[in-house]
XYZ file of C-alpha atoms in Angstrom:
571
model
C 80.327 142.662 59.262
C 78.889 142.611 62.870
C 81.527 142.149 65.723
C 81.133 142.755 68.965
C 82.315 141.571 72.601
C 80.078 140.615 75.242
C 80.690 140.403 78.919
C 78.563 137.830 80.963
C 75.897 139.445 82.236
C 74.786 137.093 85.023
C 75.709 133.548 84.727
C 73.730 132.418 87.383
C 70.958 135.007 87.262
C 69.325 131.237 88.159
C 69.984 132.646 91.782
C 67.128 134.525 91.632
C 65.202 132.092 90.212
C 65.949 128.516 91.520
C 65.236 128.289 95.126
C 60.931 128.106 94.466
C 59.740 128.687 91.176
C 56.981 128.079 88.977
C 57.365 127.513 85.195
C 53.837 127.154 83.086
C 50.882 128.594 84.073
C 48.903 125.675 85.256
C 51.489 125.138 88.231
C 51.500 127.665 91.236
C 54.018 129.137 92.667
C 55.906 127.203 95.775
C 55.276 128.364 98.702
C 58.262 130.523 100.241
C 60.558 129.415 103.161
C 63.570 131.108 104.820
C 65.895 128.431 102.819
C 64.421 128.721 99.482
C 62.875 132.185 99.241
C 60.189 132.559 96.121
C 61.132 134.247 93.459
C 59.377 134.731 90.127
C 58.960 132.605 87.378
C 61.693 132.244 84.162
C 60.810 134.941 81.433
C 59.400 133.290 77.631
C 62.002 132.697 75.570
C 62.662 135.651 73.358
C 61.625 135.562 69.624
C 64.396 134.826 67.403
C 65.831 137.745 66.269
C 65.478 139.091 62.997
C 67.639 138.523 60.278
C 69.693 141.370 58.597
C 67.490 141.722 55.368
C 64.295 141.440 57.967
C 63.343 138.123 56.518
C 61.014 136.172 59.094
C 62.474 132.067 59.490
C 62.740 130.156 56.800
C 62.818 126.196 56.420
C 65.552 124.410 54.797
C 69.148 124.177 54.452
C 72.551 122.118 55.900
C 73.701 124.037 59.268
C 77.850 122.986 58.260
C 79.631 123.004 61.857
C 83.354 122.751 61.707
C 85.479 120.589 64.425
C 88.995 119.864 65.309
C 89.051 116.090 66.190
C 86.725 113.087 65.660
C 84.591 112.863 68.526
C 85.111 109.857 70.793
C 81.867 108.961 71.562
C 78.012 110.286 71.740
C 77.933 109.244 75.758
C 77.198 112.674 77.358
C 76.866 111.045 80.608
C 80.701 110.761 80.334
C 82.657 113.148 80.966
C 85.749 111.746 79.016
C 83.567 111.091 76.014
C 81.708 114.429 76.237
C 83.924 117.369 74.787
C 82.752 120.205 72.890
C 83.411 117.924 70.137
C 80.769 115.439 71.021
C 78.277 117.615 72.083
C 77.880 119.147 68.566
C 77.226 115.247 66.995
C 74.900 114.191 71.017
C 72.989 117.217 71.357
C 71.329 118.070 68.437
C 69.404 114.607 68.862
C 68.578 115.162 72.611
C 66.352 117.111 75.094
C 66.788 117.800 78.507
C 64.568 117.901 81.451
C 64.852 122.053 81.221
C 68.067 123.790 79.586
C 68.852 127.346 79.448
C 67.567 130.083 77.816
C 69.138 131.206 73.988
C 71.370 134.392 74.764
C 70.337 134.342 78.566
C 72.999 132.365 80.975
C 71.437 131.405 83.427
C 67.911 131.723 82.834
C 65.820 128.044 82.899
C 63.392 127.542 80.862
C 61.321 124.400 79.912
C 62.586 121.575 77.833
C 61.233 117.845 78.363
C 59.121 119.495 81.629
C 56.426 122.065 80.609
C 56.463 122.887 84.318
C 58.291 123.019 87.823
C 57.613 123.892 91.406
C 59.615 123.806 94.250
C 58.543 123.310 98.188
C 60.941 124.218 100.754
C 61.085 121.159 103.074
C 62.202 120.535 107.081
C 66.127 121.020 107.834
C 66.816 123.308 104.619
C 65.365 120.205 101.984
C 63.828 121.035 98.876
C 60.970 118.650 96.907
C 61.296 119.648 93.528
C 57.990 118.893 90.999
C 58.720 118.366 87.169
C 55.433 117.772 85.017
C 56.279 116.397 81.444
C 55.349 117.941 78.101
C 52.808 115.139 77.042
C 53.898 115.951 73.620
C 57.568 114.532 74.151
C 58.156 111.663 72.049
C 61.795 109.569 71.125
C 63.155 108.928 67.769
C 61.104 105.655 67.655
C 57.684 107.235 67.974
C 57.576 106.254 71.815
C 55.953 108.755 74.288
C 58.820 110.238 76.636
C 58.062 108.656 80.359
C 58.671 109.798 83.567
C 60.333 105.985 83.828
C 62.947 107.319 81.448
C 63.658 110.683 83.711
C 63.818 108.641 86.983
C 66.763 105.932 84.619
C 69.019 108.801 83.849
C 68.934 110.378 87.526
C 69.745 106.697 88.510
C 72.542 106.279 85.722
C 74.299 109.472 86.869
C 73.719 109.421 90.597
C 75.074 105.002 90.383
C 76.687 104.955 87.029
C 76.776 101.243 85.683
C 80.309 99.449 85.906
C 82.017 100.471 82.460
C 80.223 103.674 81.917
C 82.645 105.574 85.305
C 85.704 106.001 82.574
C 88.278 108.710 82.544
C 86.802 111.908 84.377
C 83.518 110.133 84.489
C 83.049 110.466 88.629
C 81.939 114.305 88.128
C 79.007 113.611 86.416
C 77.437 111.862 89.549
C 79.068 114.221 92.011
C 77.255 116.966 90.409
C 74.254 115.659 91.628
C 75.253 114.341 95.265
C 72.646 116.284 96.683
C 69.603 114.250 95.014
C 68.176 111.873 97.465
C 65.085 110.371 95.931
C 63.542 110.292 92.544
C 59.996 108.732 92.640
C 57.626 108.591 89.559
C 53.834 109.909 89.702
C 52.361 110.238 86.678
C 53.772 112.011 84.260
C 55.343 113.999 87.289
C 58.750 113.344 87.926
C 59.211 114.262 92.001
C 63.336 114.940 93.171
C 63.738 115.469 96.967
C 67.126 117.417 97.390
C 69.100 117.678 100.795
C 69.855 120.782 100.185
C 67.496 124.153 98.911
C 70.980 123.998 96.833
C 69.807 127.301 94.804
C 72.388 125.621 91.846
C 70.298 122.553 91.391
C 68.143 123.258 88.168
C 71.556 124.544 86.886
C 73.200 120.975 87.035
C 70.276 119.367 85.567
C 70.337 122.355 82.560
C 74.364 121.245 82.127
C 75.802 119.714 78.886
C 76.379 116.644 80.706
C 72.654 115.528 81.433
C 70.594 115.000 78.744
C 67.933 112.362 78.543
C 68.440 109.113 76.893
C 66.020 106.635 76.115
C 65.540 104.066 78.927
C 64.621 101.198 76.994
C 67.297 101.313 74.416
C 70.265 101.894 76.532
C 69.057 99.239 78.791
C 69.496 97.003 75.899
C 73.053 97.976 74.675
C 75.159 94.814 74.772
C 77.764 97.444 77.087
C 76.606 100.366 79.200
C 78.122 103.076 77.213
C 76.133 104.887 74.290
C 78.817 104.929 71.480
C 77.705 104.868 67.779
C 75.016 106.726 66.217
C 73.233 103.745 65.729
C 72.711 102.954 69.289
C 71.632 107.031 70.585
C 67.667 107.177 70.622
C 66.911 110.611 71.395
C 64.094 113.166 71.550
C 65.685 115.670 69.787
C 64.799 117.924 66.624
C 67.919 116.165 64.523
C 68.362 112.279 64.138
C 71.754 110.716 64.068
C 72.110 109.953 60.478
C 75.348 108.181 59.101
C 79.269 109.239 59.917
C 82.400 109.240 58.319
C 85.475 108.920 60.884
C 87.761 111.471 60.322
C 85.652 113.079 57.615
C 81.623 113.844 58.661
C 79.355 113.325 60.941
C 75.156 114.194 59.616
C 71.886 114.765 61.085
C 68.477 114.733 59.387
C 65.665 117.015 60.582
C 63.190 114.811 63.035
C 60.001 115.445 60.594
C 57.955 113.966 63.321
C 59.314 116.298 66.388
C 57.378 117.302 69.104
C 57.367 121.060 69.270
C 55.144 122.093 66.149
C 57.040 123.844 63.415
C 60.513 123.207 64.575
C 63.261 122.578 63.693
C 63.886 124.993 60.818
C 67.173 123.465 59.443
C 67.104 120.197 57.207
C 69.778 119.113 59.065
C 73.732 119.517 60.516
C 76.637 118.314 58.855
C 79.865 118.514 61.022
C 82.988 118.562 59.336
C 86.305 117.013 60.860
C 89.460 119.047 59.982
C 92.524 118.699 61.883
C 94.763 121.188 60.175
C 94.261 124.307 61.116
C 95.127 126.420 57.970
C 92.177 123.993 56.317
C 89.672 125.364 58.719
C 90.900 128.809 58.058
C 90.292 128.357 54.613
C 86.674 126.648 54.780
C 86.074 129.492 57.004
C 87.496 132.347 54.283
C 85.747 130.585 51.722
C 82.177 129.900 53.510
C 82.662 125.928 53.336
C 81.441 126.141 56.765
C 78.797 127.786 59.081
C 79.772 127.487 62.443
C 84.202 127.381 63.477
C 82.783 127.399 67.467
C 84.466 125.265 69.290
C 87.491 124.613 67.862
C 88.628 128.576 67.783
C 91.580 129.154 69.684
C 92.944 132.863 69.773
C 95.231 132.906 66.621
C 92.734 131.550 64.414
C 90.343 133.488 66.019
C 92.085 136.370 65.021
C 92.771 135.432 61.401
C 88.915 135.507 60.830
C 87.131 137.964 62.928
C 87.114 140.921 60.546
C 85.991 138.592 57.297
C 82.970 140.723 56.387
C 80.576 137.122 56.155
C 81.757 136.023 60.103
C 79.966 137.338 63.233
C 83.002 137.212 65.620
C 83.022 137.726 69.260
C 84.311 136.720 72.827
C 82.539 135.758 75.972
C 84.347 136.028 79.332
C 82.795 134.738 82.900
C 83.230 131.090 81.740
C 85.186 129.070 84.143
C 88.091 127.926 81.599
C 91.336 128.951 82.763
C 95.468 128.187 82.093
C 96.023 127.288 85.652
C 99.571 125.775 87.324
C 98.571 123.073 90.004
C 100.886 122.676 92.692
C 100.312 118.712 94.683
C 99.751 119.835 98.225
C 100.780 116.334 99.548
C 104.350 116.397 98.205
C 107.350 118.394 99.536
C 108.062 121.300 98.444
C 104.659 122.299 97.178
C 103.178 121.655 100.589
C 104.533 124.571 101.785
C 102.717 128.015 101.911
C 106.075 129.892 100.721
C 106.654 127.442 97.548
C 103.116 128.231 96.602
C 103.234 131.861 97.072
C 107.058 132.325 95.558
C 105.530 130.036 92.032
C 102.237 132.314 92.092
C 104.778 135.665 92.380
C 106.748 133.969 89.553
C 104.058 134.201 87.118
C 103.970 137.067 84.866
C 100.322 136.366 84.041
C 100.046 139.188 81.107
C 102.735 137.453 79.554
C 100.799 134.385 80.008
C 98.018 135.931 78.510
C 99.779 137.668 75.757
C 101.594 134.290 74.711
C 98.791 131.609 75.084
C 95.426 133.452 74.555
C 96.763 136.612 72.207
C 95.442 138.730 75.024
C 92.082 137.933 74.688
C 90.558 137.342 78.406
C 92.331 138.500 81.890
C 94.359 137.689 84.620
C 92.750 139.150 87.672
C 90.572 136.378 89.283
C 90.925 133.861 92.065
C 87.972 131.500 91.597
C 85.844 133.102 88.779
C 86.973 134.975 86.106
C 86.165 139.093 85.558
C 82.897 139.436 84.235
C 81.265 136.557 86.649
C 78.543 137.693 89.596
C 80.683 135.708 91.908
C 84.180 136.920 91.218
C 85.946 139.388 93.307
C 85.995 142.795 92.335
C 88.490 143.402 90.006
C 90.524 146.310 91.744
C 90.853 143.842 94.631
C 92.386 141.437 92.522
C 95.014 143.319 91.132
C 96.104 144.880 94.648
C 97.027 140.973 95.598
C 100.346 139.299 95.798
C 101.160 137.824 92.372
C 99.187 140.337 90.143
C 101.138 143.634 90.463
C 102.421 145.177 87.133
C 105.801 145.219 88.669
C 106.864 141.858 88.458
C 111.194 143.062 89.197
C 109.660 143.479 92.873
C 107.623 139.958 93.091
C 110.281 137.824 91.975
C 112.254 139.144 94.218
C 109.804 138.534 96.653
C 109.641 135.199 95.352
C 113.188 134.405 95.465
C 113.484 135.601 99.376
C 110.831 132.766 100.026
C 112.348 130.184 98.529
C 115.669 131.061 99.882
C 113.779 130.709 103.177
C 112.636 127.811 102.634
C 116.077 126.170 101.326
C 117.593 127.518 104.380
C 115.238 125.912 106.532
C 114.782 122.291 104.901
C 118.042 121.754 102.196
C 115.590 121.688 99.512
C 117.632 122.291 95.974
C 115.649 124.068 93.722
C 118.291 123.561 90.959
C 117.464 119.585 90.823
C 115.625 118.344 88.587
C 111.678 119.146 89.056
C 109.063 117.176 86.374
C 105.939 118.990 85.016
C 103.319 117.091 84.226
C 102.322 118.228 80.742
C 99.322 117.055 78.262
C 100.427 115.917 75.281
C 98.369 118.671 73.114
C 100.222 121.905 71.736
C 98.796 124.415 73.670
C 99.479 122.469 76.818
C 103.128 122.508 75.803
C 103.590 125.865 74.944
C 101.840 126.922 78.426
C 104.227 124.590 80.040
C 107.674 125.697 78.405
C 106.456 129.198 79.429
C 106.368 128.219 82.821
C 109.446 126.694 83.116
C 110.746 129.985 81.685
C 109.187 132.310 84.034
C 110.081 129.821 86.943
C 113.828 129.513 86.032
C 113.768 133.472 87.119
C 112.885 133.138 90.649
C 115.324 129.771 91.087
C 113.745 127.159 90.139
C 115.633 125.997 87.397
C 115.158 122.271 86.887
C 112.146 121.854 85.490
C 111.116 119.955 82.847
C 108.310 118.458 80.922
C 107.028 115.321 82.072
C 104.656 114.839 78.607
C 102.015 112.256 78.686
C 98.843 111.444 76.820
C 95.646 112.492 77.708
C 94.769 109.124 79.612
C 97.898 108.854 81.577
C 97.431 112.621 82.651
C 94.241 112.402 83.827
C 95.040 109.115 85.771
C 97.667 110.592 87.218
C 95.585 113.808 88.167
C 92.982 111.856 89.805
C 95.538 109.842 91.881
C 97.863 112.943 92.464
C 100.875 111.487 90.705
C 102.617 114.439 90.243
C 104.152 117.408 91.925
C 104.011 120.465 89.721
C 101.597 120.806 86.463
C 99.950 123.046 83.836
C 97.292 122.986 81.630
C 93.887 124.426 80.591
C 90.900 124.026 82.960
C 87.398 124.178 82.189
C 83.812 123.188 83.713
C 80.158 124.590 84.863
C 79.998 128.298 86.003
C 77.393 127.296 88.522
C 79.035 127.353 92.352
C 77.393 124.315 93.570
C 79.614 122.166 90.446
C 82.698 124.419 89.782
C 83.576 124.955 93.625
C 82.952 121.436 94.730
C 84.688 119.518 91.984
C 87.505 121.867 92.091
C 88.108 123.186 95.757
C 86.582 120.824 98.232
C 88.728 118.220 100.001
C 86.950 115.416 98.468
C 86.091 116.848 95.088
C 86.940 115.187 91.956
C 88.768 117.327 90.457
C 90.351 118.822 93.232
C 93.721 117.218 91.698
C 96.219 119.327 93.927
C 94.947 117.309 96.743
C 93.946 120.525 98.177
C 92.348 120.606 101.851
C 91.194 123.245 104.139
C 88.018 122.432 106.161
C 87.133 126.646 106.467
C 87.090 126.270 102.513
C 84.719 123.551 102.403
C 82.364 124.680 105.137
C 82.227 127.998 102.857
C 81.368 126.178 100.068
C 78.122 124.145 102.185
C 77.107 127.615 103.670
C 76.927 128.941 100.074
C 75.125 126.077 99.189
C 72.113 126.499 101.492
C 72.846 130.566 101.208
C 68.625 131.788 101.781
C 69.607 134.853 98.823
C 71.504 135.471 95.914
C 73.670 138.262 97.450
C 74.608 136.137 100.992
C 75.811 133.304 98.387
C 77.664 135.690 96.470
C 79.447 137.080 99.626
C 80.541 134.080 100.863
C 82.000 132.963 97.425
C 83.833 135.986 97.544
C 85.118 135.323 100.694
C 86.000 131.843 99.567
C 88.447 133.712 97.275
C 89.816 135.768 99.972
C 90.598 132.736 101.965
C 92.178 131.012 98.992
C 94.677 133.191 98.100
C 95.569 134.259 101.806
C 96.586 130.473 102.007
C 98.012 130.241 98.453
C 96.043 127.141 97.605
C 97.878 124.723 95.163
C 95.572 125.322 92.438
C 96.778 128.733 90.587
C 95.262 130.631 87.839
C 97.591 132.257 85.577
C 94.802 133.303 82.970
C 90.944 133.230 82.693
C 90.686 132.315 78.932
C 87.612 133.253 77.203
C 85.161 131.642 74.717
C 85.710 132.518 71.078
C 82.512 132.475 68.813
C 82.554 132.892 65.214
C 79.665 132.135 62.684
C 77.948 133.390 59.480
C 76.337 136.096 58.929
C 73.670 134.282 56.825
C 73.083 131.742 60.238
C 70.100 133.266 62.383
C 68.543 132.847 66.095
C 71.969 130.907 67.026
C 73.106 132.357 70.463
C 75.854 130.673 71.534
C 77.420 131.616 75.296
C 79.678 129.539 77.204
C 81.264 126.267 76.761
C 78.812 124.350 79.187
C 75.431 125.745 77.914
C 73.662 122.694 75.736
C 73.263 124.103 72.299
C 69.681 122.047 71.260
C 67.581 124.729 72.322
C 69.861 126.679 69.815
C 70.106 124.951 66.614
C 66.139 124.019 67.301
C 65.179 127.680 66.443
C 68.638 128.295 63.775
C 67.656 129.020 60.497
C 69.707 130.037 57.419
C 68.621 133.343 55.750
C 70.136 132.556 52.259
C-alpha cells in the first residue's frame, strides 16, 4: 500500500505568477508595472507519473467514482447546485478557460486558452489577453468561440432571473472586479479594475466552467439541469443516469487534445449508506471514495493494501461557530471572546474530524502561505492547552457583561443547526462545551438546508454551527467571508480597517506584501473577536486505487477535468 500525508505546499503559488504572465510561446511576456510586477511563465504540466509495475498509459476501462447523495443538478454556475457531488457528473464534460495544474495548487496552466498576457493599465487596472486553442470544439462538433467565453463572463457577472438560487450570489461576486469583456478574434480581452493578483485563480475555480452559448440560450429555463441539456467541451459526454443509482459518461472519441482521454468512460455510483460504501471500497466495487470521505470512514479504509489514502490540509473548510453581530448579546466583544474561550477546539477536533486537521488558525488553516504562523496562533486567547484557566476567563466576561446589561444566560438561546448529521453532532458539542462557561440554554434550532441558508443570508439567527468551505484564493475566501458586504459574511460582520485590508491585499504589487497584510488581517480579527469563529480547520480526505494512475487530486475547489483527462487504469 502507498499512504502518505501531504501538506499544501503553496496554494496560491499563482502569486508569483498572476500579476503579468505569458503562457505559450507565441505570446510575449507583459510588460512589467509597479502594480502587476512580471513574473515568469506557468511550468508544462508534468508527465503523468508512472505506474507501479512501470507500465506507460494505457486506453480503456470504467473510472467507478463513488458518491454520497444524488446530485441536484449539472449547473456549475450555481453555487447551490454545484457540490462536490455535481462536479464529479459537470466536470468531466467541461473545459475551462485555464484550470490548475495536476498535483500543483496553484499553478495555471492552459485549458480552452493556449495563451495569456497581461498589461498593467493606469490607476492599478489590468487588460488581460486570452487567445483560444483553435482546436476547441463542443460536444456537437461546433468550434469553441470567443462569443461563448464573453456569454459565461456575462452569465456570472448578471446571472439571468432563475439561475441566482440558494448561495448563487457568490458566483458573480467572485468576479466583481471584471469590467469589460470584448471579443477580437479568437482573443477573448478582460479589463480588470484591479491588478487583483487572484484573478486567473477565480476563473481556474470549480464554479466557472464554459458552457455552450448557443444551447443554454435555448433552454426553455435558464438553469442547466439534466444531462440532456449540458453541451460541453469536455473529454467525457453526459451519457444516461439513474436517480439514486448511476450517473455515466462515454469517452468524447472526437476530443480536441489528440490522444486523450485515456479512460472509456466514468460511472458514478450513488450510495447513501455508509457501511455500503465501505464495503464497495473493501471489495474494489469502486475506484475513487473522494468526496464523500469523512474521517471515520476514512479511517476504516486507509490501510487496505489496494487504497492510496491520504490528507490534504491548507483548504479553507472549517467547523466554525458564527456569532450574528447585529443581535444582543453577540454584539458584544466580551460574548464573542467568553464563546471563543469556551471552545475546547482539540476536543472539537478529536470528536468531529477523528483528529485529522488542526485548530490553530484564524483565517487560513496551518499549512496555507497566508496563515499565521502557527506558534502565534497557539499563544492567542482561546487556543491554550489549559482550557480550566479560559473558561474561567470566559465566565468573568460574561458575568461582566450580565452585570452590566441583565442579560440571562440561563434563558433559552436557539442554535441554528443544518439538518445533516455531522452538523448535529458539531452542534450538541457546542452546547456542551458552552453550558461550562454559563451559557446553559441552548438548543438546536434544526432546519433544512434551504431554510438555513435563507436564514444565513438574511441573518436570521443569533448563534450557529456548521462546516464551512470555499476557494483558498484571498481575493474569493476573504471577500465572501469577511467583508461588510460579502455574501457570505453571514455574522453580519463589519469593520471598515478589515475591509480596507482586504482591497490593499488586493492590489498588493508582491506576493510577500499580500501575504503580510493577510496576516495582519488575522491579527486584527481576533483582537476584535469577530463573530465568525473557527473551532477546527478540517482537512480533505483522498482515497483511491492503487490500480488508478496520473489522478492528483488536492483540494475541494480544484476542477478535476484536467485530472481524469490524463487518468488511466493500469489493470
Amino acid at each position: 500500500m502507498k499512504r502518505w500525508t501531504m501538506a499544501l505546499l503553496g496554494i496560491t503559488i499563482l502569486s508569483l505568477l498572476l500579476a503579468a504572465m505569458a503562457c505559450g510561446s507565441d505570446e510575449e511576456e507583459a510588460p512589467a508595472a509597479p502594480a502587476a510586477p512580471a513574473a515568469p511563465a506557468p511550468a508544462a504540466p508534468a508527465p503523468p507519473p508512472p505506474a507501479a509495475s512501470g507500465d506507460q498509459p494505457r486506453f480503456g476501462g470504467i473510472l467507478r467514482v463513488q458518491l454520497h447523495l444524488d446530485p441536484t443538478g449539472v449547473d456549475l454556475h450555481t453555487p447551490r447546485g454545484a457540490s462536490s457531488r455535481e462536479f464529479w457528473i459537470a466536470q468531466p464534460a467541461l473545459n475551462y478557460l485555464v484550470t490548475e495544474q495536476p498535483g500543483n495548487p496553484g499553478v495555471i496552466i492552459p485549458d480552452l486558452a493556449e495563451s495569456w498576457s497581461v498589461t498593467a493599465g493606469a490607476g492599478g487596472t489590468a487588460d488581460w489577453t486570452f487567445t483560444l486553442n483553435p482546436n476547441a470544439k463542443w460536444h456537437n462538433g461546433q468550434p469553441v468561440t470567443a462569443a461563448d467565453i464573453k456569454f459565461n463572463f456575462d452569465r456570472v457577472k448578471n446571472p439571468p432571473e432563475g439561475l441566482t438560487i440558494g448561495r448563487a450570489k457568490p458566483v458573480g461576486t467572485y468576479y466583481d472586479n471584471v469590467d469589460d469583456v470584448r471579443i477580437d478574434g479568437n482573443k477573448i480581452l478582460v479589463h480588470t479594475n484591479t491588478p487583483s493578483q487572484g484573478f486567473l485563480s477565480a476563473i481556474a475555480l470549480t464554479n466557472f466552467p464554459i458552457f455552450n452559448k448557443a444551447a443554454t440560450e435555448a433552454l426553455p429555463q435558464p438553469l442547466i439541469r439534466n444531462y440532456d441539456e449540458l453541451v460541453g467541451s469536455g473529454p467525457f459526454v453526459p451519457d444516461r443516469f439513474e436517480t439514486g443509482a448511476r450517473y455515466t459518461l462515454n469517452r468524447n472519441a472526437d476530443y480536441w487534445e489528440e490522444g486523450l482521454p485515456y479512460l472509456d468512460g466514468i460511472e458514478v455510483l450513488i450510495m447513501v449508506d455508509e457501511t455500503t460504501r465501505e464495503a464497495a471500497i473493501r471489495t474494489q466495487q469502486v475506484d475513487v471514495a473522494f468526496p464523500q470521505l469523512n474521517a471515520g470512514l476514512y479511517d476504516k479504509i486507509k490501510d487496505l493494501s489496494h487504497i492510496n489514502a491520504y490528507t490534504t490540509l491548507g483548504d479553507v473548510s472549517w467547523w466554525a461557530v458564527g456569532m450574528n453581530e447585529q443581535r444582543v448579546p453577540w454584539n458584544d466583544f466580551r460574548v464573542r471572546r467568553a464563546v471563543s474561550l469556551g471552545m475546547d477546539r482539540n476536543l472539537v477536533g478529536e470528536i468531529s474530524e477523528r483528529g485529522h486537521g488542526a485548530p490553530y488558525g484564524v483565517l487560513y488553516p496551518p499549512g496555507s502561505p497566508f496563515a499565521l504562523p502557527e506558534a502565534e496562533v497557539k499563544a492567542l486567547p482561546g487556543f491554550a492547552v489549559d482550557k480550566e484557566a479560559e473558561f474561567t476567563e470566559a465566565r468573568k466576561l460574561l458575568a461582566e457583561y450580565s452585570a452590566e446589561t441583565g442579560y440571562d444566560f440561563t434563558q433559552k438561546i436557539p442554535m441554528l443547526t443544518e439538518n445533516r448529521s455531522e452538523n448535529i453532532e458539531g452542534a450538541t458539542l457546542l452546547i456542551q462545551q458552552l453550558s461550562n462557561i454559563g451559557i446553559t440554554g441552548g438548543e438546536m434550532d434544526l432546519q433544512e438546508d434551504a431554510v438555513t441558508e435563507e436564514r444565513e443570508i438574511a441573518h436570521d439567527f443569533n448563534i450557529m454551527i456548521r462546516r464551512f468551505g470555499g476557494p483558498v484564493e484571498p481575493d474569493l475566501h476573504l471577500q465572501n467571508q469577511y467583508v461588510t458586504d460579502g455574501s457570505r459574511n453571514f455574522s453580519a460582520m463589519s469593520y471598515p480597517e478589515l475591509d480596507q485590508m482586504y482591497l490593499t491585499q488586493r492590489n498588493a504589487a508582491t506576493r510577500e506584501e499580500r501575504i503580510a497584510t493577510i496576516q495582519e488581517m488575522a491579527r486584527f480579527a481576533w483582537a476584535n473577536q469577530i463573530g465568525a469563529v473557527p473551532m477546527w480547520w478540517r482537512p480533505t480526505f483522498h482515497a483511491f486505487d492503487v490500480k488508478v494512475q496520473n489522478y492528483n487530486p488536492t483540494l475541494s475547489f480544484a476542477p478535476d477535468t484536467v485530472n481524469v483527462t490524463r487518468v488511466w487504469l493500469s489493470e
